[in-house]
C-alpha cells in the first residue's frame, strides 16, 4: 500500500487515492430534474454537474437495490476493478459516499506503461471506518446535519459541509490507513493509583475554581489519562488532538529555535503554558480569544461547547477542557495562573513514576514480537507496531502485507461473537497471531526462524502472561 | 498543697478579689489602669467556656464556717466551729459527702485527706500537724507530728499518696510515711532550703519551692512511692530588675499544670512600662522529669489588668477580670518561633464564660421562682488548677469546661479549626458536624479546604492505626513481656475512621442530593485520595458509595476509568457489585472478570460467572489454564452445556470429561458419584451409543 514500498525494477506501485467524496440526501430532490438539489457536498467540486448527478444516482440505486435483500443492512461498499465505493448513512437519509481508487502496479511492457489494479488490496472495514470518522469529526465541530438544517436549511448545511470537508479531506491519508483506523482507540498512559488520584483532585479543583469549565481531559503527550467527556465524544476528540492539533504544534517546536513560537518565549516567561486553541499571546490585549466550538452528547443533551486546549510548557501535559460560554482573555490568564504551577508539580511526580515504569519494563530483553491490542469496552489501544504519530501519517513499522493479514483476521473476528484464535504463517519467517477474548483483541507479529505452531503458541502465551496478566484474557 | 480560700478568721475578708486569693494577677499590674475594652461583653454569642452543670454546693464561708479546698482530691471542706459542730467534705468526683465531727483544738489552718480518704491531716499550729485515721478497724485517736527542723514554721503540707505526706516549712521540706496502726510517722527524707512559698501539682506529684530573696529561683521536687528526687532548679526571668531585695515573684503569678502530658510552670508576667510589650503575657516553662527546665512558649495576652489561669483540655485559659472575658491558647497550634520559644496569640476572640443560672435551693417541686443568674468573674472567685473555680461567698465549686460547638463559628479557617478540634477530648461529633457543614449549603467549603480537612483527619487516623499495628506486632512476637511499659494505644475521639465518616457525613451527604453530582463525586474522590495518601486501606462501603453515586448519574465512563486505574481497589464484593451492573452497563462484566482474575483467589467465582453466561468452553479453558480441571464437577459443566442448547458444545464438553475420566481412572465412563447419568442418556440420544468413548486398554 505504501508508495515507498517495493518499487523494484520497472514496477512502480501507486497508493490508493481518494477519487471522490460526496454527501447527499435523496429526500431533498425527489422529483426528476431536481436531482442536483440532493447533493449537499461534492468533492472534487470541478466535476461536471451531470456526472455528479449520475454518480449520486448510481449510489442511490445500489443502496436501494441491495435494500431489497437486506432491509436493515444495505450495501456498505461496492467493489469494482478500478475503485471501491463506501456508503454510510450517519443520519436518516443523509448519505456519505467515499470513492477510493484501488492501488495500482505500474508495469512497463514494450516501453508502454501497463496498469494493474490491485482489486483485493483494500480492506472494507478500514475504509468504512475512515468514512465514519469523517462524519464523527464533522459532527464534533459542527453538530449534526439535522441541526444545521434546523439552523438555516440546506444553505447553512451546505456551507458548513463545504467549509469543513474542504480542508478535512486534504488531511485524509488513505495510503496509510490500517487496523488502527478500524479501532479508533485511545492510548492510555499507565499510572499508579496515587498519582491518578492526585490528578483527579487537581482537575476537580480546577473545574471548581474555573466554573465555566464543563468537562476536562488530561493527557500525557499523546496518551490519555482522564476524560470527563463521554467515551464516544472523547474518542473523536482524542483523534483530533493526537492526529491533528498536537502534531501541528509539535512541528514548529521541533523545528528549533528559529521558529516564531520559540522566539517569543523569552518575553513570555511569566506564563506557564500555551493555548493550542485560543489566544496566542496572553500578554497582548489585542490578541484574539477565539476557541473552536465543539458539539458533544449530540444524542442526548446536545451541548455546544468551546474547546480550550492548554499545554504546559514545562511538562508533557495538555489539558483539553470545554467551557459552556466563550472564554475571555481574562479567563485564559486565570487558567494559566491556576493550572500552570500545579501541572509542573504533577509533572515531576509523574515523570518519576514514568522512569520507574521504564526501568521495570526495560529490565527485560526486548521481545521478538510486535503487537496491537484493543479493548472494545474502554477503547484502550496499544500498539508496538506503529511509530509515533506525525501530523501526516501514523506509520506502521511492518510490511504492508502483514498489516493486511491483521486486517483480514479482524474481519474474521467481527463476523462471530465467540472467542477465537487465528494463527497465520506469513512470508519469510513471519507468524501472525490473532486472539479474541470477550471484547478484547490481540494481534501479534512474530519473526523467528524455524519455529512451529506449538512454539508460536507458547510465545504468545508468554506475551500474554507478561503484558496482560492483570486482565481476564483467556489463553 | 492547697491555697485555702480565705476563711473568716483570716485577714482577707470573704469576697477578696479572685486574683488576690487564687494565684493570679494583681501585684505590679493591679494599679495599672485596666483597659476596659469590654470587647467580650459584646455577647455576639459563641461562649466557648462554661461552668459545669452540676457544681459542688457547700455551706458558704462565714464567721463560724471555714472553707478549705484540697486540689489533690478536689474536695471542699466546710469546717464548722473548728470541727466541733461538724466537718462536711464534698468532692467533684465523689458525690457522696463525708461528714464527721472532730474536737475543736483551735483554728484550723489546713485540712486534707490522704489519697483515697484514708487519713485526715489537720494543721492547727505552725509547728505541727494532727492526724486522724479513717481506715475501718484502726485506732481512732488523733496523733500529732511536729516538724523536725528547729525553729521552722510549717507553711503547709501535701499528701503524695494514701500514706505519704510532705511538710513544707520555711526552712525546707520533710517527707514522711504515716503508719496509721502505730499512730506515728516515719521521716523518709528531708532537705534544708529556704522557702518563700510552695506549690503542689498533684497530677505529676511535683512540689515547687520558691527560694532566694527575690523568690524567682524555683526548686522542684518529684515524689514517687517513698522516694523524693530533686529536679534541677531554674530561674524565672522577672520583667524588670527589682529595685530592692525583696520577694519579687508571687505565688499568685505562678501555676503548674500538665499540658499534653508534659508538666509546665506557667508564669504570668505582667505588663511592664519599661519593656515594649503590648500587654501581659503567660510564659510557659517546660519542666521535664529529667534535664533542665526550659522556657518554651509565650502566650500573648495583649491586655493588662487582673488575670487568672486555668488549664482545661490541654488549653491554657486566661480569665481577665476587668473585661470579664477569657481567652484560650493551644500550644500545639502553630505559633511564631523565634529560635527558642514559640509565641502564641489567643486562638479565639475573647468571650465571657457562658451565663450561668444558680439553681434555687430547696426541693425541686417547691421552687417556683426563677433561678438566679450567677455573677461571673466575681471578685470572690478563686481559681485552682487545673480547671477549678470556686465562689466562696456563694458556696459553689465548678469545673470549667470548653464547649466546642461555638468554636466552629469563631474559627473560620477550617484547617486551623481542625487542628484545634483534633486536640480536644470530646471532639468527635463536633468534627463530624463540621465535615457535614462544609459539604452542604450555605457554607459549602471549596474542594481544597475539604481536602485539607480530610488530610488532617486521616493524619490522625493513620497515627492511631500505626500505633495499633506496632502494638499488635509486639504482642504477637511475644516481645511484650520484655517491655512491661507497652500499652495498647488509646483510641481518642480524634480518631475519625472511615466508618465514622461514612455513617455521619458521606452517606448522608450523597443521599441529600442537593449538591451538583460533580461536587459529590469530587468530595468522595478527595476522601479516597486522602486515605490513599496516608496509605490507609479504603473500606469497601466507600467504593460502593462512589459506584452508587456514579451509577445514579449514569456516569459509567467515569466509573470505567476509575476501575481502569484501580482507584477502586479490587475485592470480591466489588466484583460482585459490578456484575450486578452488567444489565445497565455491559462493560461491567469485563471489569468484574478482570477484577476476579487479579484477586487470584476468586477462580471459583470466575467459573460461575462464565457458566452463568453459558460460556462453558471459556470456563473450561480457564480452569484448565490454572490447572484446576481435574477436580471440577463434571455435572456442573454438563448442565451448563446442555442449557446452552448447542449440541456440538455439549459433545465437546462431554468428550472432555470422558477423556478426564480415562486419564484419571483408566475408564472414560462416569462414576455414580458424579451424578451424570442423565447427561450420558442425553448424549446417547443425540449422538448414539457408539459415540461414547471406548475404554482404551494397553
mmCIF file with all atom_site columns, N, CA, C and O in Angstrom, chain B residues 278-302:
data_model
loop_
_atom_site.group_PDB
_atom_site.id
_atom_site.type_symbol
_atom_site.label_atom_id
_atom_site.label_alt_id
_atom_site.label_comp_id
_atom_site.label_asym_id
_atom_site.label_entity_id
_atom_site.label_seq_id
_atom_site.pdbx_PDB_ins_code
_atom_site.Cartn_x
_atom_site.Cartn_y
_atom_site.Cartn_z
_atom_site.occupancy
_atom_site.B_iso_or_equiv
_atom_site.pdbx_formal_charge
_atom_site.auth_seq_id
_atom_site.auth_comp_id
_atom_site.auth_asym_id
_atom_site.auth_atom_id
_atom_site.pdbx_PDB_model_num
ATOM 1   N N  . UNK B 1 278 ? 3.210  44.752 74.584 1.00 0.00 ? 278 UNK B N  1
ATOM 2   C CA . UNK B 1 278 ? 1.912  45.387 74.426 1.00 0.00 ? 278 UNK B CA 1
ATOM 3   C C  . UNK B 1 278 ? 0.956  45.010 75.540 1.00 0.00 ? 278 UNK B C  1
ATOM 4   O O  . UNK B 1 278 ? -0.139 45.520 75.630 1.00 0.00 ? 278 UNK B O  1
ATOM 5   N N  . UNK B 1 279 ? 1.359  44.098 76.359 1.00 0.00 ? 279 UNK B N  1
ATOM 6   C CA . UNK B 1 279 ? 0.468  43.694 77.439 1.00 0.00 ? 279 UNK B CA 1
ATOM 7   C C  . UNK B 1 279 ? 1.117  42.595 78.234 1.00 0.00 ? 279 UNK B C  1
ATOM 8   O O  . UNK B 1 279 ? 2.281  42.253 78.029 1.00 0.00 ? 279 UNK B O  1
ATOM 9   N N  . UNK B 1 280 ? 0.331  42.047 79.119 1.00 0.00 ? 280 UNK B N  1
ATOM 10  C CA . UNK B 1 280 ? 0.860  40.969 79.937 1.00 0.00 ? 280 UNK B CA 1
ATOM 11  C C  . UNK B 1 280 ? 0.993  39.720 79.070 1.00 0.00 ? 280 UNK B C  1
ATOM 12  O O  . UNK B 1 280 ? 0.428  39.632 77.989 1.00 0.00 ? 280 UNK B O  1
ATOM 13  N N  . UNK B 1 281 ? 1.787  38.770 79.573 1.00 0.00 ? 281 UNK B N  1
ATOM 14  C CA . UNK B 1 281 ? 1.906  37.509 78.852 1.00 0.00 ? 281 UNK B CA 1
ATOM 15  C C  . UNK B 1 281 ? 2.086  36.361 79.826 1.00 0.00 ? 281 UNK B C  1
ATOM 16  O O  . UNK B 1 281 ? 2.464  36.567 80.980 1.00 0.00 ? 281 UNK B O  1
ATOM 17  N N  . UNK B 1 282 ? 1.768  35.179 79.351 1.00 0.00 ? 282 UNK B N  1
ATOM 18  C CA . UNK B 1 282 ? 1.996  33.992 80.164 1.00 0.00 ? 282 UNK B CA 1
ATOM 19  C C  . UNK B 1 282 ? 3.192  33.275 79.570 1.00 0.00 ? 282 UNK B C  1
ATOM 20  O O  . UNK B 1 282 ? 3.229  32.996 78.374 1.00 0.00 ? 282 UNK B O  1
ATOM 21  N N  . UNK B 1 283 ? 4.188  33.045 80.433 1.00 0.00 ? 283 UNK B N  1
ATOM 22  C CA . UNK B 1 283 ? 5.385  32.368 79.958 1.00 0.00 ? 283 UNK B CA 1
ATOM 23  C C  . UNK B 1 283 ? 5.330  30.928 80.460 1.00 0.00 ? 283 UNK B C  1
ATOM 24  O O  . UNK B 1 283 ? 5.070  30.680 81.637 1.00 0.00 ? 283 UNK B O  1
ATOM 25  N N  . UNK B 1 284 ? 5.528  29.984 79.537 1.00 0.00 ? 284 UNK B N  1
ATOM 26  C CA . UNK B 1 284 ? 5.484  28.580 79.914 1.00 0.00 ? 284 UNK B CA 1
ATOM 27  C C  . UNK B 1 284 ? 6.890  28.016 80.003 1.00 0.00 ? 284 UNK B C  1
ATOM 28  O O  . UNK B 1 284 ? 7.685  28.144 79.070 1.00 0.00 ? 284 UNK B O  1
ATOM 29  N N  . UNK B 1 285 ? 7.180  27.416 81.146 1.00 0.00 ? 285 UNK B N  1
ATOM 30  C CA . UNK B 1 285 ? 8.456  26.730 81.315 1.00 0.00 ? 285 UNK B CA 1
ATOM 31  C C  . UNK B 1 285 ? 8.157  25.240 81.318 1.00 0.00 ? 285 UNK B C  1
ATOM 32  O O  . UNK B 1 285 ? 7.334  24.772 82.099 1.00 0.00 ? 285 UNK B O  1
ATOM 33  N N  . UNK B 1 286 ? 8.818  24.542 80.442 1.00 0.00 ? 286 UNK B N  1
ATOM 34  C CA . UNK B 1 286 ? 8.609  23.092 80.379 1.00 0.00 ? 286 UNK B CA 1
ATOM 35  C C  . UNK B 1 286 ? 9.504  22.440 81.420 1.00 0.00 ? 286 UNK B C  1
ATOM 36  O O  . UNK B 1 286 ? 10.703 22.661 81.477 1.00 0.00 ? 286 UNK B O  1
ATOM 37  N N  . UNK B 1 287 ? 8.895  21.642 82.281 1.00 0.00 ? 287 UNK B N  1
ATOM 38  C CA . UNK B 1 287 ? 9.627  21.030 83.385 1.00 0.00 ? 287 UNK B CA 1
ATOM 39  C C  . UNK B 1 287 ? 9.675  19.528 83.151 1.00 0.00 ? 287 UNK B C  1
ATOM 40  O O  . UNK B 1 287 ? 8.766  18.796 83.509 1.00 0.00 ? 287 UNK B O  1
ATOM 41  N N  . UNK B 1 288 ? 10.733 19.050 82.519 1.00 0.00 ? 288 UNK B N  1
ATOM 42  C CA . UNK B 1 288 ? 10.785 17.614 82.238 1.00 0.00 ? 288 UNK B CA 1
ATOM 43  C C  . UNK B 1 288 ? 11.226 16.849 83.478 1.00 0.00 ? 288 UNK B C  1
ATOM 44  O O  . UNK B 1 288 ? 11.803 17.430 84.405 1.00 0.00 ? 288 UNK B O  1
ATOM 45  N N  . UNK B 1 289 ? 10.923 15.569 83.487 1.00 0.00 ? 289 UNK B N  1
ATOM 46  C CA . UNK B 1 289 ? 11.324 14.747 84.632 1.00 0.00 ? 289 UNK B CA 1
ATOM 47  C C  . UNK B 1 289 ? 12.841 14.705 84.724 1.00 0.00 ? 289 UNK B C  1
ATOM 48  O O  . UNK B 1 289 ? 13.419 14.707 85.786 1.00 0.00 ? 289 UNK B O  1
ATOM 49  N N  . UNK B 1 290 ? 13.475 14.676 83.600 1.00 0.00 ? 290 UNK B N  1
ATOM 50  C CA . UNK B 1 290 ? 14.938 14.704 83.579 1.00 0.00 ? 290 UNK B CA 1
ATOM 51  C C  . UNK B 1 290 ? 15.377 15.882 82.726 1.00 0.00 ? 290 UNK B C  1
ATOM 52  O O  . UNK B 1 290 ? 14.688 16.268 81.798 1.00 0.00 ? 290 UNK B O  1
ATOM 53  N N  . UNK B 1 291 ? 16.518 16.399 83.050 1.00 0.00 ? 291 UNK B N  1
ATOM 54  C CA . UNK B 1 291 ? 17.021 17.527 82.279 1.00 0.00 ? 291 UNK B CA 1
ATOM 55  C C  . UNK B 1 291 ? 16.542 18.837 82.875 1.00 0.00 ? 291 UNK B C  1
ATOM 56  O O  . UNK B 1 291 ? 15.843 18.861 83.894 1.00 0.00 ? 291 UNK B O  1
ATOM 57  N N  . UNK B 1 292 ? 16.912 19.900 82.200 1.00 0.00 ? 292 UNK B N  1
ATOM 58  C CA . UNK B 1 292 ? 16.645 21.196 82.815 1.00 0.00 ? 292 UNK B CA 1
ATOM 59  C C  . UNK B 1 292 ? 15.364 21.805 82.266 1.00 0.00 ? 292 UNK B C  1
ATOM 60  O O  . UNK B 1 292 ? 14.889 21.454 81.193 1.00 0.00 ? 292 UNK B O  1
ATOM 61  N N  . UNK B 1 293 ? 14.875 22.733 83.051 1.00 0.00 ? 293 UNK B N  1
ATOM 62  C CA . UNK B 1 293 ? 13.625 23.392 82.710 1.00 0.00 ? 293 UNK B CA 1
ATOM 63  C C  . UNK B 1 293 ? 13.906 24.475 81.674 1.00 0.00 ? 293 UNK B C  1
ATOM 64  O O  . UNK B 1 293 ? 14.870 25.213 81.758 1.00 0.00 ? 293 UNK B O  1
ATOM 65  N N  . UNK B 1 294 ? 13.056 24.531 80.664 1.00 0.00 ? 294 UNK B N  1
ATOM 66  C CA . UNK B 1 294 ? 13.295 25.496 79.583 1.00 0.00 ? 294 UNK B CA 1
ATOM 67  C C  . UNK B 1 294 ? 12.067 26.342 79.320 1.00 0.00 ? 294 UNK B C  1
ATOM 68  O O  . UNK B 1 294 ? 10.947 25.851 79.377 1.00 0.00 ? 294 UNK B O  1
ATOM 69  N N  . UNK B 1 295 ? 12.326 27.594 79.009 1.00 0.00 ? 295 UNK B N  1
ATOM 70  C CA . UNK B 1 295 ? 11.237 28.462 78.587 1.00 0.00 ? 295 UNK B CA 1
ATOM 71  C C  . UNK B 1 295 ? 10.866 28.074 77.162 1.00 0.00 ? 295 UNK B C  1
ATOM 72  O O  . UNK B 1 295 ? 11.717 28.069 76.284 1.00 0.00 ? 295 UNK B O  1
ATOM 73  N N  . UNK B 1 296 ? 9.619  27.696 76.961 1.00 0.00 ? 296 UNK B N  1
ATOM 74  C CA . UNK B 1 296 ? 9.275  27.184 75.625 1.00 0.00 ? 296 UNK B CA 1
ATOM 75  C C  . UNK B 1 296 ? 8.200  27.992 74.910 1.00 0.00 ? 296 UNK B C  1
ATOM 76  O O  . UNK B 1 296 ? 8.209  28.076 73.693 1.00 0.00 ? 296 UNK B O  1
ATOM 77  N N  . UNK B 1 297 ? 7.250  28.541 75.655 1.00 0.00 ? 297 UNK B N  1
ATOM 78  C CA . UNK B 1 297 ? 6.134  29.210 74.981 1.00 0.00 ? 297 UNK B CA 1
ATOM 79  C C  . UNK B 1 297 ? 5.828  30.545 75.650 1.00 0.00 ? 297 UNK B C  1
ATOM 80  O O  . UNK B 1 297 ? 5.963  30.680 76.874 1.00 0.00 ? 297 UNK B O  1
ATOM 81  N N  . UNK B 1 298 ? 5.407  31.484 74.842 1.00 0.00 ? 298 UNK B N  1
ATOM 82  C CA . UNK B 1 298 ? 4.916  32.752 75.391 1.00 0.00 ? 298 UNK B CA 1
ATOM 83  C C  . UNK B 1 298 ? 3.506  32.967 74.849 1.00 0.00 ? 298 UNK B C  1
ATOM 84  O O  . UNK B 1 298 ? 3.279  32.902 73.634 1.00 0.00 ? 298 UNK B O  1
ATOM 85  N N  . UNK B 1 299 ? 2.573  33.167 75.762 1.00 0.00 ? 299 UNK B N  1
ATOM 86  C CA . UNK B 1 299 ? 1.193  33.408 75.345 1.00 0.00 ? 299 UNK B CA 1
ATOM 87  C C  . UNK B 1 299 ? 0.910  34.892 75.493 1.00 0.00 ? 299 UNK B C  1
ATOM 88  O O  . UNK B 1 299 ? 0.989  35.440 76.587 1.00 0.00 ? 299 UNK B O  1
ATOM 89  N N  . UNK B 1 300 ? 0.613  35.532 74.389 1.00 0.00 ? 300 UNK B N  1
ATOM 90  C CA . UNK B 1 300 ? 0.419  36.983 74.388 1.00 0.00 ? 300 UNK B CA 1
ATOM 91  C C  . UNK B 1 300 ? -1.006 37.317 74.813 1.00 0.00 ? 300 UNK B C  1
ATOM 92  O O  . UNK B 1 300 ? -1.968 36.862 74.186 1.00 0.00 ? 300 UNK B O  1
ATOM 93  N N  . UNK B 1 301 ? -1.148 38.115 75.848 1.00 0.00 ? 301 UNK B N  1
ATOM 94  C CA . UNK B 1 301 ? -2.491 38.467 76.304 1.00 0.00 ? 301 UNK B CA 1
ATOM 95  C C  . UNK B 1 301 ? -2.979 39.780 75.700 1.00 0.00 ? 301 UNK B C  1
ATOM 96  O O  . UNK B 1 301 ? -4.182 40.029 75.641 1.00 0.00 ? 301 UNK B O  1
ATOM 97  N N  . UNK B 1 302 ? -2.049 40.618 75.283 1.00 0.00 ? 302 UNK B N  1
ATOM 98  C CA . UNK B 1 302 ? -2.382 41.895 74.654 1.00 0.00 ? 302 UNK B CA 1
ATOM 99  C C  . UNK B 1 302 ? -3.295 42.771 75.508 1.00 0.00 ? 302 UNK B C  1
ATOM 100 O O  . UNK B 1 302 ? -4.099 43.515 74.983 1.00 0.00 ? 302 UNK B O  1
#
